[in-house]
PDB file of C-alpha atoms in Angstrom:
ATOM      1  CA  UNK X   1       0.118   0.164   0.086  1.00 73.00           C
ATOM      2  CA  UNK X   2       2.012   3.442  -1.274  1.00 91.00           C
ATOM      3  CA  UNK X   3      -0.602   5.152  -0.479  1.00 96.00           C
ATOM      4  CA  UNK X   4      -2.781   5.849   3.346  1.00 98.00           C
ATOM      5  CA  UNK X   5      -6.120   7.127   1.418  1.00 97.00           C
ATOM      6  CA  UNK X   6      -9.887   8.364   3.544  1.00 97.00           C
ATOM      7  CA  UNK X   7      -7.499   9.609   6.617  1.00 98.00           C
ATOM      8  CA  UNK X   8      -7.566  12.335   8.914  1.00 98.00           C
ATOM      9  CA  UNK X   9      -3.738  14.016   9.029  1.00 98.00           C
ATOM     10  CA  UNK X  10      -2.698  16.531  12.263  1.00 98.00           C
ATOM     11  CA  UNK X  11      -0.774  19.388  10.604  1.00 97.00           C
ATOM     12  CA  UNK X  12       1.180  19.452  13.655  1.00 98.00           C
ATOM     13  CA  UNK X  13       4.188  17.714  13.461  1.00 98.00           C
ATOM     14  CA  UNK X  14       5.689  15.639  16.521  1.00 98.00           C
ATOM     15  CA  UNK X  15       9.105  16.538  17.219  1.00 98.00           C
ATOM     16  CA  UNK X  16      11.239  14.481  19.638  1.00 97.00           C
ATOM     17  CA  UNK X  17      14.962  15.376  20.466  1.00 97.00           C
ATOM     18  CA  UNK X  18      15.296  18.509  18.981  1.00 97.00           C
ATOM     19  CA  UNK X  19      13.466  17.570  15.875  1.00 98.00           C
ATOM     20  CA  UNK X  20      16.470  15.267  14.508  1.00 98.00           C
ATOM     21  CA  UNK X  21      12.490  12.395  15.595  1.00 98.00           C
ATOM     22  CA  UNK X  22      10.065  13.497  13.909  1.00 98.00           C
ATOM     23  CA  UNK X  23       6.656  11.869  12.531  1.00 98.00           C
ATOM     24  CA  UNK X  24       2.830  13.186  11.594  1.00 98.00           C
ATOM     25  CA  UNK X  25      -0.500  11.235  12.867  1.00 98.00           C
ATOM     26  CA  UNK X  26      -2.286   9.897  10.887  1.00 98.00           C
ATOM     27  CA  UNK X  27      -6.050   9.045  11.550  1.00 98.00           C
ATOM     28  CA  UNK X  28      -7.786   5.964  10.291  1.00 98.00           C
ATOM     29  CA  UNK X  29     -12.231   6.415  10.229  1.00 97.00           C
ATOM     30  CA  UNK X  30     -11.909   2.363  12.364  1.00 96.00           C
ATOM     31  CA  UNK X  31     -10.655   4.897  15.157  1.00 96.00           C
ATOM     32  CA  UNK X  32      -6.221   3.210  14.431  1.00 97.00           C
ATOM     33  CA  UNK X  33      -3.878   5.283  14.190  1.00 97.00           C
ATOM     34  CA  UNK X  34      -0.658   5.204  12.710  1.00 98.00           C
ATOM     35  CA  UNK X  35       2.680   8.288  12.560  1.00 98.00           C
ATOM     36  CA  UNK X  36       5.024   8.551   9.511  1.00 98.00           C
ATOM     37  CA  UNK X  37       8.198   9.347  10.833  1.00 98.00           C
ATOM     38  CA  UNK X  38      11.723  10.432  10.331  1.00 98.00           C
ATOM     39  CA  UNK X  39      15.204   9.696  11.915  1.00 98.00           C
ATOM     40  CA  UNK X  40      17.904  11.021  11.501  1.00 98.00           C
ATOM     41  CA  UNK X  41      21.728  10.125  12.384  1.00 98.00           C
ATOM     42  CA  UNK X  42      21.881   9.209  16.582  1.00 98.00           C
ATOM     43  CA  UNK X  43      21.388   7.304  19.343  1.00 98.00           C
ATOM     44  CA  UNK X  44      18.409   7.398  20.204  1.00 98.00           C
ATOM     45  CA  UNK X  45      15.519   5.649  23.363  1.00 97.00           C
ATOM     46  CA  UNK X  46      12.004   5.615  23.161  1.00 97.00           C
ATOM     47  CA  UNK X  47       9.012   3.985  25.443  1.00 96.00           C
ATOM     48  CA  UNK X  48       5.853   2.931  24.305  1.00 97.00           C
ATOM     49  CA  UNK X  49       2.497   2.816  25.867  1.00 96.00           C
ATOM     50  CA  UNK X  50       0.464   1.356  23.125  1.00 97.00           C
ATOM     51  CA  UNK X  51       2.237  -1.666  21.828  1.00 98.00           C
ATOM     52  CA  UNK X  52       4.207  -0.588  18.015  1.00 98.00           C
ATOM     53  CA  UNK X  53       5.350  -1.898  14.557  1.00 98.00           C
ATOM     54  CA  UNK X  54       7.456   0.074  13.533  1.00 98.00           C
ATOM     55  CA  UNK X  55       7.462  -0.639   9.449  1.00 98.00           C
ATOM     56  CA  UNK X  56      10.925   0.386   8.747  1.00 98.00           C
ATOM     57  CA  UNK X  57      10.191   2.110   4.674  1.00 98.00           C
ATOM     58  CA  UNK X  58      14.256   3.826   3.757  1.00 98.00           C
ATOM     59  CA  UNK X  59      17.689   3.709   6.135  1.00 98.00           C
ATOM     60  CA  UNK X  60      18.902   1.113   8.610  1.00 97.00           C
ATOM     61  CA  UNK X  61      18.976   1.340  12.122  1.00 98.00           C
ATOM     62  CA  UNK X  62      19.839  -0.928  15.112  1.00 98.00           C
ATOM     63  CA  UNK X  63      17.533  -2.169  17.383  1.00 98.00           C
ATOM     64  CA  UNK X  64      17.708  -3.674  21.169  1.00 98.00           C
ATOM     65  CA  UNK X  65      14.194  -4.219  22.005  1.00 98.00           C
ATOM     66  CA  UNK X  66      12.807  -4.642  25.832  1.00 96.00           C
ATOM     67  CA  UNK X  67      14.176  -8.459  27.313  1.00 93.00           C
ATOM     68  CA  UNK X  68      16.797  -8.973  24.744  1.00 96.00           C
ATOM     69  CA  UNK X  69      20.545  -8.630  24.840  1.00 96.00           C
ATOM     70  CA  UNK X  70      21.899  -8.287  21.614  1.00 98.00           C
ATOM     71  CA  UNK X  71      21.563  -5.217  18.795  1.00 98.00           C
ATOM     72  CA  UNK X  72      19.394  -6.405  15.200  1.00 98.00           C
ATOM     73  CA  UNK X  73      19.315  -4.300  12.648  1.00 98.00           C
ATOM     74  CA  UNK X  74      16.733  -3.657  10.979  1.00 98.00           C
ATOM     75  CA  UNK X  75      15.956  -2.160   7.399  1.00 97.00           C
ATOM     76  CA  UNK X  76      14.293  -1.065   4.363  1.00 97.00           C
ATOM     77  CA  UNK X  77      10.886  -2.879   3.711  1.00 97.00           C
ATOM     78  CA  UNK X  78      10.619  -5.344   7.116  1.00 98.00           C
ATOM     79  CA  UNK X  79       9.550  -4.008  10.428  1.00 98.00           C
ATOM     80  CA  UNK X  80       9.480  -5.042  13.986  1.00 98.00           C
ATOM     81  CA  UNK X  81       7.200  -5.857  16.885  1.00 98.00           C
ATOM     82  CA  UNK X  82       7.919  -3.599  20.097  1.00 98.00           C
ATOM     83  CA  UNK X  83       4.848  -4.772  23.860  1.00 97.00           C
ATOM     84  CA  UNK X  84       2.976  -2.019  25.504  1.00 97.00           C
ATOM     85  CA  UNK X  85       4.692  -0.129  28.401  1.00 97.00           C
ATOM     86  CA  UNK X  86       8.227  -0.881  27.940  1.00 97.00           C
ATOM     87  CA  UNK X  87      11.105   0.894  26.181  1.00 97.00           C
ATOM     88  CA  UNK X  88      13.421   0.515  23.802  1.00 98.00           C
ATOM     89  CA  UNK X  89      16.758   1.559  22.249  1.00 98.00           C
ATOM     90  CA  UNK X  90      18.175   2.369  18.241  1.00 98.00           C
ATOM     91  CA  UNK X  91      21.590   3.759  16.841  1.00 98.00           C
ATOM     92  CA  UNK X  92      20.334   5.421  13.719  1.00 98.00           C
ATOM     93  CA  UNK X  93      23.431   4.791  11.067  1.00 93.00           C
ATOM     94  CA  UNK X  94      21.041   6.446   7.633  1.00 97.00           C
ATOM     95  CA  UNK X  95      18.633   8.544   6.940  1.00 98.00           C
ATOM     96  CA  UNK X  96      15.193   5.990   8.644  1.00 98.00           C
ATOM     97  CA  UNK X  97      12.054   6.773   7.028  1.00 98.00           C
ATOM     98  CA  UNK X  98       9.298   4.795   9.183  1.00 98.00           C
ATOM     99  CA  UNK X  99       5.827   4.248   9.494  1.00 98.00           C
ATOM    100  CA  UNK X 100       4.367   2.854  13.226  1.00 98.00           C
ATOM    101  CA  UNK X 101       1.201   1.203  14.081  1.00 98.00           C
ATOM    102  CA  UNK X 102      -0.069   1.545  17.514  1.00 97.00           C
ATOM    103  CA  UNK X 103      -1.692  -1.252  18.504  1.00 96.00           C
ATOM    104  CA  UNK X 104      -4.967  -0.791  21.012  1.00 87.00           C
TER     105      UNK X 104
ATOM    106  CA  UNK I   1      -8.150  24.345  11.147  1.00 73.00           C
ATOM    107  CA  UNK I   2      -5.898  22.033  13.066  1.00 91.00           C
ATOM    108  CA  UNK I   3      -6.844  17.898  10.245  1.00 96.00           C
ATOM    109  CA  UNK I   4      -6.724  17.602   7.387  1.00 98.00           C
ATOM    110  CA  UNK I   5      -9.634  15.851   6.953  1.00 97.00           C
ATOM    111  CA  UNK I   6     -10.578  12.887   4.112  1.00 97.00           C
ATOM    112  CA  UNK I   7      -7.486  12.942   2.151  1.00 98.00           C
ATOM    113  CA  UNK I   8      -4.613  11.407   0.800  1.00 98.00           C
ATOM    114  CA  UNK I   9      -1.087  10.299   1.783  1.00 98.00           C
ATOM    115  CA  UNK I  10       1.305   9.478   0.093  1.00 98.00           C
ATOM    116  CA  UNK I  11       3.145   7.301   2.656  1.00 97.00           C
ATOM    117  CA  UNK I  12       7.148   7.947   1.781  1.00 98.00           C
ATOM    118  CA  UNK I  13       8.630  10.482   2.948  1.00 98.00           C
ATOM    119  CA  UNK I  14       9.994  12.911   0.829  1.00 98.00           C
ATOM    120  CA  UNK I  15      14.455  13.034   1.483  1.00 98.00           C
ATOM    121  CA  UNK I  16      16.355  16.396   0.578  1.00 97.00           C
ATOM    122  CA  UNK I  17      19.799  17.696   2.183  1.00 97.00           C
ATOM    123  CA  UNK I  18      20.606  14.340   3.192  1.00 97.00           C
ATOM    124  CA  UNK I  19      17.093  14.037   5.651  1.00 98.00           C
ATOM    125  CA  UNK I  20      16.967  18.043   7.629  1.00 98.00           C
ATOM    126  CA  UNK I  21      14.638  18.563   4.915  1.00 98.00           C
ATOM    127  CA  UNK I  22      11.412  16.151   4.932  1.00 98.00           C
ATOM    128  CA  UNK I  23       8.022  16.148   3.812  1.00 98.00           C
ATOM    129  CA  UNK I  24       4.904  13.752   3.655  1.00 98.00           C
ATOM    130  CA  UNK I  25       2.696  14.322   0.277  1.00 98.00           C
ATOM    131  CA  UNK I  26      -1.253  15.175   1.510  1.00 98.00           C
ATOM    132  CA  UNK I  27      -3.870  14.927  -2.430  1.00 98.00           C
ATOM    133  CA  UNK I  28      -7.331  16.274  -1.564  1.00 98.00           C
ATOM    134  CA  UNK I  29     -10.266  14.989  -3.157  1.00 97.00           C
ATOM    135  CA  UNK I  30     -10.473  18.403  -5.181  1.00 96.00           C
ATOM    136  CA  UNK I  31      -7.088  17.463  -6.909  1.00 96.00           C
ATOM    137  CA  UNK I  32      -5.022  19.706  -5.112  1.00 97.00           C
ATOM    138  CA  UNK I  33      -2.046  18.830  -2.435  1.00 97.00           C
ATOM    139  CA  UNK I  34      -0.083  20.260  -0.571  1.00 98.00           C
ATOM    140  CA  UNK I  35       3.153  19.059   1.829  1.00 98.00           C
ATOM    141  CA  UNK I  36       3.561  18.889   5.369  1.00 98.00           C
ATOM    142  CA  UNK I  37       7.246  19.287   5.912  1.00 98.00           C
ATOM    143  CA  UNK I  38       9.654  19.237   8.880  1.00 98.00           C
ATOM    144  CA  UNK I  39      13.060  21.380   8.372  1.00 98.00           C
ATOM    145  CA  UNK I  40      16.363  21.859  10.340  1.00 98.00           C
ATOM    146  CA  UNK I  41      18.983  24.265  11.406  1.00 98.00           C
ATOM    147  CA  UNK I  42      20.602  25.516   8.007  1.00 98.00           C
ATOM    148  CA  UNK I  43      21.565  27.596   4.813  1.00 98.00           C
ATOM    149  CA  UNK I  44      19.059  25.945   1.448  1.00 98.00           C
ATOM    150  CA  UNK I  45      17.607  27.210  -1.801  1.00 97.00           C
ATOM    151  CA  UNK I  46      14.867  25.942  -3.310  1.00 97.00           C
ATOM    152  CA  UNK I  47      13.491  25.958  -6.803  1.00 96.00           C
ATOM    153  CA  UNK I  48       9.088  26.609  -7.173  1.00 97.00           C
ATOM    154  CA  UNK I  49       6.919  23.854 -10.571  1.00 96.00           C
ATOM    155  CA  UNK I  50       4.257  25.170  -9.137  1.00 97.00           C
ATOM    156  CA  UNK I  51       3.990  28.598  -6.606  1.00 98.00           C
ATOM    157  CA  UNK I  52       3.762  27.815  -3.201  1.00 98.00           C
ATOM    158  CA  UNK I  53       2.652  29.059  -0.598  1.00 98.00           C
ATOM    159  CA  UNK I  54       4.848  28.750   3.063  1.00 98.00           C
ATOM    160  CA  UNK I  55       2.037  28.365   6.026  1.00 98.00           C
ATOM    161  CA  UNK I  56       4.624  28.495   9.197  1.00 98.00           C
ATOM    162  CA  UNK I  57       3.670  26.157  12.061  1.00 98.00           C
ATOM    163  CA  UNK I  58       6.027  26.102  14.031  1.00 98.00           C
ATOM    164  CA  UNK I  59       9.863  27.656  14.027  1.00 98.00           C
ATOM    165  CA  UNK I  60      11.978  30.677  12.526  1.00 97.00           C
ATOM    166  CA  UNK I  61      13.173  31.943   9.544  1.00 98.00           C
ATOM    167  CA  UNK I  62      14.761  33.462   7.568  1.00 98.00           C
ATOM    168  CA  UNK I  63      13.477  34.241   4.155  1.00 98.00           C
ATOM    169  CA  UNK I  64      15.006  35.862   0.409  1.00 98.00           C
ATOM    170  CA  UNK I  65      12.394  36.154  -2.542  1.00 98.00           C
ATOM    171  CA  UNK I  66      12.824  36.191  -5.619  1.00 96.00           C
ATOM    172  CA  UNK I  67      13.777  38.943  -7.036  1.00 93.00           C
ATOM    173  CA  UNK I  68      13.837  40.707  -2.523  1.00 96.00           C
ATOM    174  CA  UNK I  69      17.689  42.123  -1.526  1.00 96.00           C
ATOM    175  CA  UNK I  70      16.668  41.599   1.960  1.00 98.00           C
ATOM    176  CA  UNK I  71      16.074  38.461   4.518  1.00 98.00           C
ATOM    177  CA  UNK I  72      12.901  38.578   6.240  1.00 98.00           C
ATOM    178  CA  UNK I  73      11.591  36.993   9.155  1.00 98.00           C
ATOM    179  CA  UNK I  74       8.646  34.473   8.709  1.00 98.00           C
ATOM    180  CA  UNK I  75       7.600  32.316  12.399  1.00 98.00           C
ATOM    181  CA  UNK I  76       4.218  30.206  13.513  1.00 97.00           C
ATOM    182  CA  UNK I  77       1.563  31.808  12.456  1.00 97.00           C
ATOM    183  CA  UNK I  78       2.683  33.842   9.205  1.00 98.00           C
ATOM    184  CA  UNK I  79       3.212  32.034   5.732  1.00 98.00           C
ATOM    185  CA  UNK I  80       4.273  33.952   1.998  1.00 98.00           C
ATOM    186  CA  UNK I  81       3.751  32.771  -1.302  1.00 98.00           C
ATOM    187  CA  UNK I  82       6.680  32.268  -3.776  1.00 98.00           C
ATOM    188  CA  UNK I  83       6.400  32.657  -7.441  1.00 97.00           C
ATOM    189  CA  UNK I  84       6.045  29.076  -9.838  1.00 97.00           C
ATOM    190  CA  UNK I  85       9.901  28.307 -11.982  1.00 97.00           C
ATOM    191  CA  UNK I  86      11.761  30.361  -9.254  1.00 98.00           C
ATOM    192  CA  UNK I  87      14.288  30.275  -6.686  1.00 97.00           C
ATOM    193  CA  UNK I  88      14.641  31.231  -2.686  1.00 98.00           C
ATOM    194  CA  UNK I  89      17.260  31.476   0.150  1.00 98.00           C
ATOM    195  CA  UNK I  90      16.231  30.232   3.115  1.00 98.00           C
ATOM    196  CA  UNK I  91      17.598  30.683   6.898  1.00 98.00           C
ATOM    197  CA  UNK I  92      16.797  28.530   9.530  1.00 98.00           C
ATOM    198  CA  UNK I  93      17.558  29.076  12.728  1.00 93.00           C
ATOM    199  CA  UNK I  94      15.022  27.030  15.505  1.00 97.00           C
ATOM    200  CA  UNK I  95      13.595  23.153  14.467  1.00 98.00           C
ATOM    201  CA  UNK I  96      10.803  25.281  11.924  1.00 98.00           C
ATOM    202  CA  UNK I  97       7.964  22.505  11.416  1.00 98.00           C
ATOM    203  CA  UNK I  98       5.651  23.906   8.076  1.00 98.00           C
ATOM    204  CA  UNK I  99       2.772  23.355   5.235  1.00 98.00           C
ATOM    205  CA  UNK I 100       3.502  24.241   1.968  1.00 98.00           C
ATOM    206  CA  UNK I 101       0.156  24.403  -0.964  1.00 98.00           C
ATOM    207  CA  UNK I 102       1.257  24.192  -4.522  1.00 97.00           C
ATOM    208  CA  UNK I 103      -0.947  26.339  -6.536  1.00 96.00           C
ATOM    209  CA  UNK I 104      -1.594  24.974  -9.928  1.00 87.00           C
TER     210      UNK I 104
END
């Protein structure tokens, strides 16, 4: 699916880490939401509220998921899940374009 | 208008200047399009094809419009127009969140 059709988009961006991580929120008719985001190179830690599915649209990064001891690299076309109420770490080496789906 | 309702969004981001300028394209039912974008601090020059209206959603930047000799600063809540087929320069000092409307 190249486009999200028949959705609402919140104009204002979500801005984190002085703009090195930013996203736009997309709202679907079924009440679900996703964010489309960009991460510039850097090391980040994020916390989840809802569980998340992170789909890589471009770029590559290493991810340390909660409860894991080894970093794993994900690249364009791949995805990973993060449990609700958890923390995960990222090492971003190239510009990453991603889509995050919230599982609520 | 805080949200764009009943639109399509192209999943893949538009990425310029090694990710320091990125945007998402929003398509409207009347055939018009806008981009929602982020610019990180830096000096940029852009060229237009269609005329553009740039609306500042957050942040502040100095703009040198085509045919002008003086830079003018625009901040959140302000907007400016750029003619078709022209070039304009930006000096971005803070993270800028913007909405660009294409006049076609």
